[in-house]
XYZ file of C-alpha atoms in Angstrom:
70
model
C -29.480 17.387 7.090
C -29.309 14.716 4.385
C -28.269 17.366 1.866
C -25.344 18.345 4.086
C -24.264 14.702 4.416
C -24.587 14.267 0.660
C -22.393 17.326 0.001
C -19.860 16.022 2.502
C -19.818 12.604 0.766
C -19.331 14.268 -2.621
C -16.440 16.330 -1.261
C -14.789 13.242 0.243
C -15.169 11.309 -3.018
C -13.710 14.187 -5.052
C -10.679 14.301 -2.733
C -10.246 10.548 -3.102
C -10.413 10.788 -6.908
C -7.774 13.545 -6.931
C -5.506 11.542 -4.621
C -5.822 8.367 -6.688
C -5.217 10.351 -9.878
C -1.997 11.764 -8.464
C -0.906 8.279 -7.344
C -1.611 6.916 -10.825
C 0.451 9.703 -12.380
C 3.279 8.953 -9.945
C 3.144 5.235 -10.862
C 3.425 6.100 -14.557
C 6.292 8.572 -14.167
C 8.366 7.655 -11.097
C 10.178 4.346 -11.562
C 11.621 4.395 -8.028
C 8.115 4.733 -6.557
C 6.882 1.924 -8.804
C 9.722 -0.338 -7.659
C 9.086 0.510 -3.998
C 5.394 -0.277 -4.359
C 6.095 -3.553 -6.174
C 8.513 -4.635 -3.440
C 6.356 -3.623 -0.463
C 2.870 -4.520 -1.663
C 3.503 -7.455 -3.988
C 6.741 -8.880 -2.519
C 8.562 -8.626 -5.840
C 12.337 -8.871 -5.966
C 15.199 -8.679 -8.383
C 16.657 -11.873 -9.853
C 19.757 -11.853 -7.634
C 17.990 -11.018 -4.348
C 16.476 -13.072 -1.554
C 13.217 -11.972 0.015
C 12.564 -12.258 3.751
C 9.093 -11.583 5.119
C 8.810 -11.004 8.858
C 5.321 -10.745 10.298
C 3.636 -10.731 13.679
C 1.231 -13.627 14.098
C -0.355 -12.649 17.388
C -0.013 -9.290 19.120
C -0.655 -10.785 22.579
C 2.285 -13.179 22.673
C 4.376 -11.138 20.180
C 5.820 -14.143 18.388
C 7.713 -13.286 15.231
C 7.936 -15.594 12.293
C 10.082 -15.305 9.231
C 9.554 -16.743 5.809
C 12.023 -16.990 2.956
C 10.863 -16.734 -0.633
C 13.376 -17.896 -3.204
């Protein structure tokens, strides 16, 4: 049983390595993808843009807050 779990773990890790390798290749070759990732994950912006971040604070009362980063 442990051998089966070990083989399953190895298979999952190999898939993850292949996926991350393809994402790395995409980051190095696709400038539009790189820009999208920089904007969405790291809140980067161009010099002449304003950045607005809207987030939910609490799902129960569904209050929305907005922040402006200049």
